[in-house]
Amino acid sequence: MSHHGAVHTADDLSTRALLRTTLIVVGSLALAALVAFPLREPIFVAVAGGLGDSPLGPLFAAVAEHGMYLFVLAAAAGAVWTWLRDRARFWLLATGGIGVIAAYLLSELVKVIVTEERPCRTLDVQGALACPAVGDWSWPSNHSVLAAAFATALLLTFPWAARWLIAWAALLAFSRLAAGVHYLHDVLSGLALGTLVVVAVVLAMRALVLRVGARPGSGLG
């Protein structure tokens, strides 16, 4: 087999492995969201109600409100480092960034179509965070979408950090439930959507990235 053929075979295997892993992760999250939906109110009351006045309430509120900044800083630092040291990874991270934007826009569109009311407006539970304004819908959780999208984009670029990225995305998503502004199925659906969109965009743009990388001075290859 030629070197050219070997490269394409390895690339195809990598794509299949990524698709398989993505389908397992997204399918599991979607199934969990479906199971959680009919139990959304008792779960919310138990978690948000139990943690709202506890010593952990302010901690979850802080993560829910400001935790996304850590992903933004990580993405910015990763972009600078890869631009200077590894252009192949830079372009991979850049396409992941496009996926993050696409995931957020799709999430906003879905929220406007579905118009699910926030649990903090329909249930008598005092959460750690103030309830968002009227018209700021609940499903899916934008913070969870962005957490999964950032984590996926960074994970594809820096696989060695997978454990920390997944843990922070899960904590940020759970904090939206714990702080009293989302149902469990909101955050599970958001994690699924953010993951799926970023992987789809990265795979869809792979050929374009390879063409850009083949140009002289691109820093790829």
XYZ file of N, CA and C in Angstrom:
663
model
N 0.848 -1.199 0.000
C 0.000 0.000 0.000
C 0.879 1.243 0.000
N 0.507 2.231 -0.823
C 1.292 3.461 -0.881
C 1.097 4.267 0.377
N 2.030 5.239 0.608
C 1.907 6.121 1.773
C 0.632 6.939 1.683
N 0.279 7.399 0.451
C -0.929 8.199 0.257
C -2.162 7.397 0.673
N -2.220 6.127 0.238
C -3.345 5.282 0.594
C -3.411 5.011 2.075
N -2.254 4.854 2.709
C -2.219 4.585 4.146
C -2.765 5.764 4.936
N -2.426 6.986 4.474
C -2.923 8.175 5.156
C -4.438 8.225 5.100
N -5.004 7.957 3.925
C -6.451 8.022 3.789
C -7.139 6.931 4.597
N -6.536 5.734 4.663
C -7.116 4.656 5.444
C -7.145 5.024 6.918
N -6.042 5.574 7.414
C -5.977 5.986 8.814
C -6.995 7.083 9.100
N -7.130 8.021 8.130
C -8.080 9.117 8.307
C -9.507 8.592 8.363
N -9.838 7.630 7.490
C -11.171 7.053 7.474
C -11.477 6.331 8.785
N -10.484 5.578 9.279
C -10.667 4.873 10.544
C -10.903 5.865 11.678
N -10.145 6.965 11.657
C -10.299 7.971 12.695
C -11.691 8.583 12.632
N -12.166 8.838 11.417
C -13.501 9.412 11.249
C -14.563 8.452 11.744
N -14.435 7.188 11.409
C -15.415 6.194 11.853
C -15.417 6.078 13.368
N -14.230 6.087 13.970
C -14.136 5.993 15.425
C -14.779 7.209 16.085
N -14.545 8.394 15.523
C -15.128 9.618 16.066
C -16.645 9.588 15.943
N -17.144 9.153 14.795
C -18.591 9.077 14.602
C -19.220 8.076 15.567
N -18.559 6.932 15.724
C -19.095 5.910 16.616
C -19.151 6.415 18.059
N -18.064 7.044 18.502
C -18.023 7.575 19.863
C -19.064 8.669 20.054
N -19.187 9.542 19.060
C -20.154 10.639 19.145
C -21.579 10.115 19.230
N -21.898 9.128 18.408
C -23.250 8.569 18.424
C -23.558 7.916 19.768
N -22.573 7.245 20.355
C -22.777 6.614 21.662
C -23.028 7.674 22.732
N -22.182 8.708 22.741
C -22.298 9.760 23.752
C -23.611 10.527 23.587
N -23.870 10.988 22.364
C -25.080 11.776 22.117
C -26.333 10.936 22.336
N -26.311 9.682 21.883
C -27.455 8.807 22.081
C -27.737 8.549 23.556
N -26.679 8.365 24.335
C -26.843 8.135 25.776
C -27.424 9.363 26.469
N -26.927 10.546 26.095
C -27.442 11.783 26.686
C -28.900 12.020 26.299
N -29.215 11.755 25.031
C -30.593 11.948 24.569
C -31.541 10.979 25.262
N -31.111 9.728 25.424
C -31.942 8.739 26.115
C -32.156 9.141 27.570
N -31.091 9.604 28.228
C -31.208 10.051 29.618
C -32.166 11.234 29.729
N -32.121 12.136 28.733
C -33.034 13.287 28.738
C -34.483 12.834 28.596
N -34.716 11.835 27.730
C -36.075 11.321 27.550
C -36.590 10.677 28.839
N -35.724 9.940 29.512
C -36.117 9.304 30.768
C -36.393 10.351 31.842
N -35.578 11.409 31.847
C -35.707 12.446 32.880
C -36.920 13.349 32.658
N -37.403 13.445 31.421
C -38.472 14.404 31.125
C -39.724 14.204 31.974
N -40.283 12.997 32.059
C -41.495 12.852 32.879
C -41.235 13.019 34.380
N -39.974 12.958 34.775
C -39.616 13.115 36.187
C -39.006 14.486 36.468
N -39.167 15.407 35.512
C -38.449 16.677 35.575
C -38.769 17.481 36.836
N -40.031 17.505 37.235
C -40.402 18.339 38.378
C -39.889 17.783 39.710
N -40.110 16.492 40.021
C -39.553 15.989 41.277
C -38.025 16.042 41.326
N -37.371 15.823 40.187
C -35.906 15.915 40.155
C -35.471 17.344 40.447
N -36.139 18.292 39.813
C -35.785 19.696 40.030
C -35.989 20.100 41.482
N -37.121 19.718 42.054
C -37.413 20.075 43.442
C -36.375 19.453 44.373
N -36.021 18.197 44.118
C -35.072 17.510 44.985
C -33.684 18.133 44.909
N -33.227 18.429 43.696
C -31.858 18.939 43.520
C -31.780 20.432 43.813
N -32.540 21.221 43.055
C -32.481 22.680 43.228
C -33.009 23.103 44.590
N -34.084 22.466 45.027
C -34.640 22.802 46.329
C -33.722 22.400 47.462
N -33.075 21.255 47.308
C -32.181 20.795 48.357
C -30.890 21.568 48.451
N -30.405 22.077 47.303
C -29.113 22.772 47.291
C -29.242 24.288 47.366
N -30.454 24.803 47.087
C -30.628 26.252 47.033
C -30.203 26.976 48.290
N -30.565 26.436 49.447
C -30.247 27.085 50.721
C -29.078 26.431 51.439
N -28.417 25.482 50.782
C -27.308 24.784 51.421
C -26.011 25.572 51.240
N -24.948 25.220 51.975
C -23.655 25.892 51.789
C -23.096 25.741 50.380
N -23.545 24.704 49.668
C -23.072 24.495 48.300
C -23.794 25.374 47.290
N -24.904 25.978 47.696
C -25.687 26.801 46.781
C -24.886 27.900 46.108
N -24.160 28.724 46.870
C -23.358 29.785 46.247
C -22.277 29.255 45.305
N -21.727 28.085 45.626
C -20.697 27.503 44.763
C -21.284 27.117 43.416
N -22.416 26.422 43.442
C -23.065 26.050 42.183
C -23.529 27.286 41.420
N -23.996 28.302 42.137
C -24.415 29.537 41.478
C -23.244 30.196 40.767
N -22.076 30.193 41.413
C -20.886 30.804 40.804
C -20.464 30.044 39.551
N -20.484 28.718 39.630
C -20.123 27.910 38.455
C -21.138 28.117 37.340
N -22.429 28.111 37.703
C -23.483 28.281 36.709
C -23.396 29.630 36.007
N -23.008 30.663 36.759
C -22.990 32.028 36.219
C -21.692 32.363 35.498
N -20.561 31.870 36.018
C -19.260 32.308 35.505
C -18.368 31.178 34.980
N -18.831 29.944 35.092
C -17.991 28.815 34.702
C -17.605 28.787 33.233
N -18.425 29.416 32.373
C -18.136 29.410 30.943
C -16.860 30.163 30.609
N -16.488 31.137 31.466
C -15.282 31.911 31.194
C -14.040 31.029 31.154
N -14.045 29.952 31.920
C -12.893 29.051 31.913
C -12.727 28.393 30.551
N -13.845 28.000 29.931
C -13.777 27.430 28.590
C -13.317 28.475 27.572
N -13.803 29.699 27.706
C -13.398 30.760 26.782
C -11.897 31.022 26.889
N -11.389 31.090 28.111
C -9.956 31.315 28.315
C -9.138 30.145 27.783
N -9.614 28.921 28.010
C -8.904 27.742 27.519
C -8.851 27.733 25.995
N -9.974 28.102 25.361
C -10.004 28.143 23.897
C -9.082 29.221 23.355
N -9.066 30.383 24.011
C -8.186 31.472 23.567
C -6.722 31.084 23.722
N -6.387 30.515 24.872
C -5.003 30.081 25.099
C -4.617 28.987 24.110
N -5.540 28.070 23.863
C -5.264 27.003 22.897
C -5.066 27.533 21.494
N -5.841 28.551 21.118
C -5.699 29.138 19.784
C -4.331 29.802 19.619
N -3.901 30.535 20.634
C -2.593 31.194 20.566
C -1.481 30.160 20.497
N -1.550 29.160 21.362
C -0.486 28.145 21.411
C -0.401 27.378 20.094
N -1.560 26.946 19.565
C -1.527 26.162 18.332
C -1.126 27.008 17.131
N -1.486 28.288 17.129
C -1.060 29.156 16.026
C 0.461 29.277 15.992
N 1.063 29.350 17.147
C 2.515 29.503 17.221
C 3.268 28.188 17.073
N 2.662 27.082 17.515
C 3.404 25.827 17.610
C 2.907 24.710 16.700
N 1.644 24.718 16.341
C 1.093 23.572 15.613
C -0.122 24.031 14.810
N 0.142 24.483 13.567
C -0.946 25.049 12.770
C -2.036 24.022 12.432
N -1.655 22.747 12.318
C -2.674 21.724 12.037
C -3.729 21.716 13.139
N -3.266 21.780 14.369
C -4.206 21.807 15.487
C -4.947 23.143 15.549
N -4.301 24.215 15.135
C -4.995 25.508 15.130
C -6.222 25.459 14.238
N -6.057 24.932 13.019
C -7.194 24.888 12.105
C -8.266 23.924 12.591
N -7.865 22.864 13.264
C -8.840 21.961 13.862
C -9.638 22.687 14.951
N -8.930 23.435 15.792
C -9.601 24.202 16.848
C -10.486 25.294 16.243
N -10.036 25.892 15.159
C -10.824 26.946 14.505
C -12.147 26.393 13.973
N -12.107 25.222 13.342
C -13.362 24.637 12.858
C -14.251 24.233 14.039
N -13.616 23.796 15.128
C -14.381 23.521 16.336
C -15.053 24.786 16.847
N -14.359 25.924 16.732
C -14.938 27.197 17.150
C -16.140 27.576 16.316
N -16.077 27.289 15.022
C -17.240 27.522 14.162
C -18.402 26.642 14.622
N -18.072 25.421 15.023
C -19.085 24.516 15.553
C -19.725 25.045 16.821
N -18.917 25.677 17.681
C -19.447 26.269 18.914
C -20.485 27.340 18.584
N -20.151 28.204 17.634
C -21.082 29.264 17.230
C -22.351 28.668 16.628
N -22.179 27.659 15.767
C -23.338 27.019 15.141
C -24.234 26.364 16.187
N -23.628 25.725 17.180
C -24.401 25.065 18.228
C -25.210 26.079 19.024
N -24.594 27.207 19.341
C -25.299 28.242 20.098
C -26.477 28.801 19.299
N -26.257 29.106 18.030
C -27.326 29.663 17.202
C -28.477 28.671 17.045
N -28.137 27.393 16.849
C -29.178 26.372 16.727
C -29.948 26.242 18.037
N -29.235 26.310 19.152
C -29.878 26.237 20.464
C -30.860 27.382 20.655
N -30.447 28.576 20.279
C -31.343 29.735 20.397
C -32.588 29.552 19.535
N -32.412 29.018 18.338
C -33.552 28.794 17.445
C -34.519 27.781 18.052
N -33.979 26.698 18.586
C -34.820 25.663 19.190
C -35.584 26.219 20.389
N -34.920 27.024 21.204
C -35.578 27.602 22.377
C -36.786 28.458 21.977
N -36.619 29.242 20.921
C -37.702 30.117 20.464
C -38.863 29.300 19.903
N -38.543 28.167 19.281
C -39.600 27.321 18.715
C -40.343 26.555 19.808
N -39.598 25.997 20.767
C -40.198 25.144 21.788
C -40.862 25.958 22.897
N -40.242 27.034 23.305
C -40.729 27.952 24.357
C -41.126 27.227 25.647
N -40.233 26.397 26.154
C -40.484 25.754 27.446
C -40.216 26.753 28.572
N -41.154 26.883 29.483
C -41.014 27.825 30.588
C -39.972 27.322 31.588
N -39.275 28.253 32.214
C -38.277 27.898 33.223
C -38.947 27.265 34.446
N -38.289 26.270 35.047
C -38.870 25.652 36.248
C -38.981 26.636 37.407
N -38.092 27.622 37.442
C -38.158 28.602 38.524
C -39.360 29.522 38.393
N -40.084 29.440 37.263
C -41.299 30.233 37.085
C -42.554 29.402 37.342
N -42.426 28.094 37.188
C -43.617 27.246 37.314
C -43.660 26.474 38.622
N -42.535 26.369 39.324
C -42.475 25.608 40.567
C -42.081 26.528 41.726
N -42.602 26.249 42.875
C -42.334 27.070 44.055
C -41.054 26.581 44.738
N -39.934 26.858 44.093
C -38.624 26.453 44.608
C -37.688 27.654 44.526
N -37.027 27.953 45.608
C -36.081 29.060 45.638
C -34.684 28.543 45.303
N -34.205 28.842 44.095
C -32.887 28.396 43.683
C -31.800 29.362 44.116
N -30.570 28.967 43.862
C -29.432 29.801 44.240
C -29.256 30.994 43.312
N -29.807 30.893 42.094
C -29.735 31.997 41.134
C -31.116 32.617 40.944
N -31.139 33.894 40.626
C -32.403 34.554 40.291
C -32.925 33.981 38.979
N -34.226 33.881 38.876
C -34.829 33.331 37.661
C -34.630 34.302 36.490
N -34.221 33.804 35.331
C -34.044 34.673 34.159
C -35.342 35.374 33.764
N -35.211 36.387 32.936
C -36.355 37.197 32.536
C -37.380 36.387 31.754
N -38.605 36.865 31.775
C -39.675 36.234 31.001
C -39.284 36.235 29.521
N -39.502 35.109 28.865
C -39.120 34.989 27.463
C -37.754 34.383 27.259
N -37.007 34.175 28.347
C -35.731 33.461 28.288
C -36.051 31.997 28.577
N -36.262 31.220 27.517
C -36.827 29.885 27.632
C -35.837 28.869 28.186
N -36.358 27.701 28.521
C -35.587 26.733 29.295
C -34.908 25.642 28.471
N -35.607 25.117 27.425
C -35.072 23.951 26.705
C -34.615 24.315 25.310
N -33.376 23.935 24.972
C -32.347 23.323 25.808
C -31.557 24.387 26.579
N -30.723 23.956 27.492
C -29.888 24.884 28.253
C -28.745 25.393 27.377
N -28.723 26.706 27.124
C -27.643 27.281 26.310
C -26.274 27.075 26.953
N -26.221 27.212 28.276
C -24.942 27.018 28.954
C -24.431 25.589 28.763
N -25.336 24.631 28.806
C -24.942 23.241 28.608
C -24.516 22.991 27.163
N -25.227 23.596 26.224
C -24.845 23.493 24.809
C -23.423 24.022 24.614
N -23.175 25.210 25.145
C -21.852 25.821 24.981
C -20.778 25.048 25.740
N -21.100 24.539 26.919
C -20.124 23.765 27.683
C -19.690 22.533 26.893
N -20.661 21.808 26.350
C -20.334 20.619 25.562
C -19.623 20.984 24.267
N -20.037 22.080 23.644
C -19.422 22.501 22.379
C -17.963 22.899 22.582
N -17.701 23.728 23.599
C -16.322 24.102 23.892
C -15.495 22.873 24.264
N -16.049 22.021 25.125
C -15.319 20.835 25.568
C -14.986 19.936 24.389
N -15.929 19.770 23.463
C -15.694 18.911 22.302
C -14.635 19.498 21.377
N -14.722 20.798 21.100
C -13.733 21.451 20.241
C -12.328 21.343 20.841
N -12.223 21.574 22.142
C -10.924 21.486 22.808
C -10.456 20.042 22.916
N -11.364 19.122 23.157
C -11.001 17.715 23.279
C -10.452 17.175 21.959
N -11.083 17.544 20.850
C -10.590 17.091 19.549
C -9.193 17.631 19.258
N -8.902 18.813 19.794
C -7.599 19.434 19.570
C -6.559 18.953 20.574
N -6.977 18.783 21.816
C -6.072 18.359 22.893
C -6.658 17.127 23.591
N -6.555 15.949 22.969
C -7.174 14.743 23.542
C -6.679 14.409 24.946
N -5.451 14.795 25.264
C -4.896 14.483 26.582
C -5.658 15.167 27.722
N -6.421 16.218 27.392
C -7.163 16.952 28.425
C -8.613 16.493 28.537
N -8.958 15.366 27.927
C -10.351 14.923 27.856
C -10.998 14.822 29.227
N -10.289 14.232 30.185
C -10.887 14.016 31.509
C -11.312 15.331 32.154
N -10.439 16.344 32.067
C -10.731 17.626 32.706
C -11.826 18.380 31.957
N -11.798 18.306 30.638
C -12.802 19.004 29.836
C -14.192 18.416 30.053
N -14.276 17.105 30.072
C -15.568 16.447 30.276
C -16.093 16.735 31.681
N -15.190 16.677 32.667
C -15.602 16.926 34.055
C -16.130 18.342 34.233
N -15.460 19.323 33.618
C -15.895 20.710 33.787
C -17.205 20.969 33.054
N -17.352 20.388 31.861
C -18.605 20.548 31.123
C -19.772 19.936 31.901
N -19.548 18.762 32.492
C -20.602 18.108 33.273
C -20.948 18.925 34.510
N -19.926 19.454 35.181
C -20.174 20.259 36.383
C -20.931 21.541 36.035
N -20.525 22.188 34.954
C -21.193 23.424 34.555
C -22.656 23.156 34.217
N -22.891 22.070 33.478
C -24.271 21.736 33.111
C -25.100 21.413 34.356
N -24.552 20.589 35.246
C -25.286 20.229 36.462
C -25.562 21.459 37.323
N -24.634 22.406 37.314
C -24.817 23.605 38.132
C -26.033 24.411 37.690
N -26.401 24.317 36.428
C -27.600 25.033 35.952
C -28.872 24.438 36.568
N -28.861 23.132 36.777
C -29.952 22.486 37.502
C -29.863 22.800 38.992
N -28.667 22.637 39.558
C -28.484 22.835 40.995
C -28.791 24.268 41.424
N -28.506 25.233 40.543
C -28.753 26.639 40.873
C -30.209 27.044 40.652
N -31.007 26.144 40.074
C -32.444 26.384 40.004
C -32.965 27.073 38.764
N -32.230 27.006 37.643
C -32.698 27.704 36.444
C -33.006 26.767 35.270
N -32.789 25.462 35.443
C -33.070 24.504 34.372
C -33.523 23.167 34.943
N -34.315 22.449 34.130
C -34.626 21.057 34.416
C -33.435 20.180 34.029
N -33.446 18.944 34.521
C -32.375 18.006 34.168
C -32.382 17.701 32.674
N -33.571 17.521 32.079
C -33.592 17.193 30.650
C -33.113 18.364 29.797
N -33.208 19.590 30.309
C -32.668 20.754 29.593
C -31.151 20.631 29.425
N -30.478 20.286 30.524
C -29.011 20.262 30.488
C -28.505 19.027 29.752
N -29.177 17.891 29.896
C -28.762 16.691 29.164
C -28.927 16.894 27.660
N -30.047 17.485 27.267
C -30.270 17.768 25.841
C -29.244 18.776 25.319
N -28.922 19.773 26.141
C -27.926 20.758 25.741
C -26.559 20.139 25.527
N -26.164 19.237 26.409
C -24.876 18.553 26.256
C -24.854 17.736 24.959
N -25.957 17.058 24.676
C -26.037 16.254 23.454
C -25.941 17.136 22.206
N -26.690 18.234 22.201
C -26.709 19.126 21.038
C -25.341 19.757 20.793
N -24.710 20.263 21.835
C -23.403 20.897 21.668
C -22.357 19.937 21.140
N -22.359 18.719 21.653
C -21.409 17.708 21.187
C -21.638 17.359 19.729
N -22.888 17.093 19.382
C -23.226 16.659 18.024
C -22.883 17.716 16.986
N -23.236 18.969 17.248
C -23.022 20.018 16.252
C -21.539 20.260 16.008
N -20.733 20.292 17.054
C -19.302 20.542 16.863
C -18.649 19.416 16.067
N -18.960 18.169 16.403
C -18.380 17.051 15.647
C -18.830 17.108 14.192
N -20.100 17.406 13.964
C -20.616 17.482 12.591
C -19.903 18.569 11.791
N -19.698 19.741 12.401
C -19.041 20.847 11.701
C -17.572 20.509 11.432
N -16.890 19.947 12.408
C -15.477 19.595 12.230
C -15.316 18.582 11.101
N -16.170 17.571 11.069
C -16.075 16.567 10.011
C -16.457 17.156 8.654
N -17.470 18.014 8.632
C -17.905 18.620 7.371
C -16.832 19.525 6.787
N -16.040 20.165 7.648
C -15.034 21.114 7.185
C -13.648 20.496 7.071
N -13.537 19.194 7.316
C -12.220 18.556 7.302
C -11.528 18.698 5.948
N -12.265 18.473 4.862
C -11.664 18.559 3.529
C -11.164 19.975 3.250
N -11.945 20.982 3.655
C -11.533 22.370 3.451
C -10.268 22.679 4.246
N -10.206 22.196 5.473
C -9.032 22.432 6.309
C -7.794 21.788 5.690
N -7.954 20.593 5.147
C -6.819 19.925 4.513
C -6.344 20.677 3.278
N -7.298 21.268 2.521
C -6.902 22.051 1.344
C -6.159 23.314 1.759
N -6.662 23.991 2.811
C -5.983 25.179 3.314
C -4.595 24.819 3.815
N -4.495 23.688 4.482
C -3.222 23.279 5.050
C -2.205 22.892 3.984
N -2.676 22.553 2.801
C -1.758 22.153 1.737
C -1.121 23.340 1.026
N -1.625 24.545 1.288
C -1.083 25.724 0.625
C 0.255 26.106 1.232
N 1.177 26.620 0.415
C 2.472 27.055 0.933
C 2.294 28.124 1.992
N 3.039 28.006 3.086
C 3.003 28.998 4.142
C 1.881 28.821 5.130
N 1.096 27.744 4.946
C -0.024 27.534 5.853
C 0.422 27.004 7.206
N 1.594 26.402 7.234
C 2.087 25.827 8.484
C 1.614 24.409 8.709
N 0.861 23.833 7.750
C 0.386 22.467 7.868
C 1.199 21.557 6.975
N 1.190 20.281 7.349
C 1.835 19.298 6.504
C 3.323 19.195 6.770
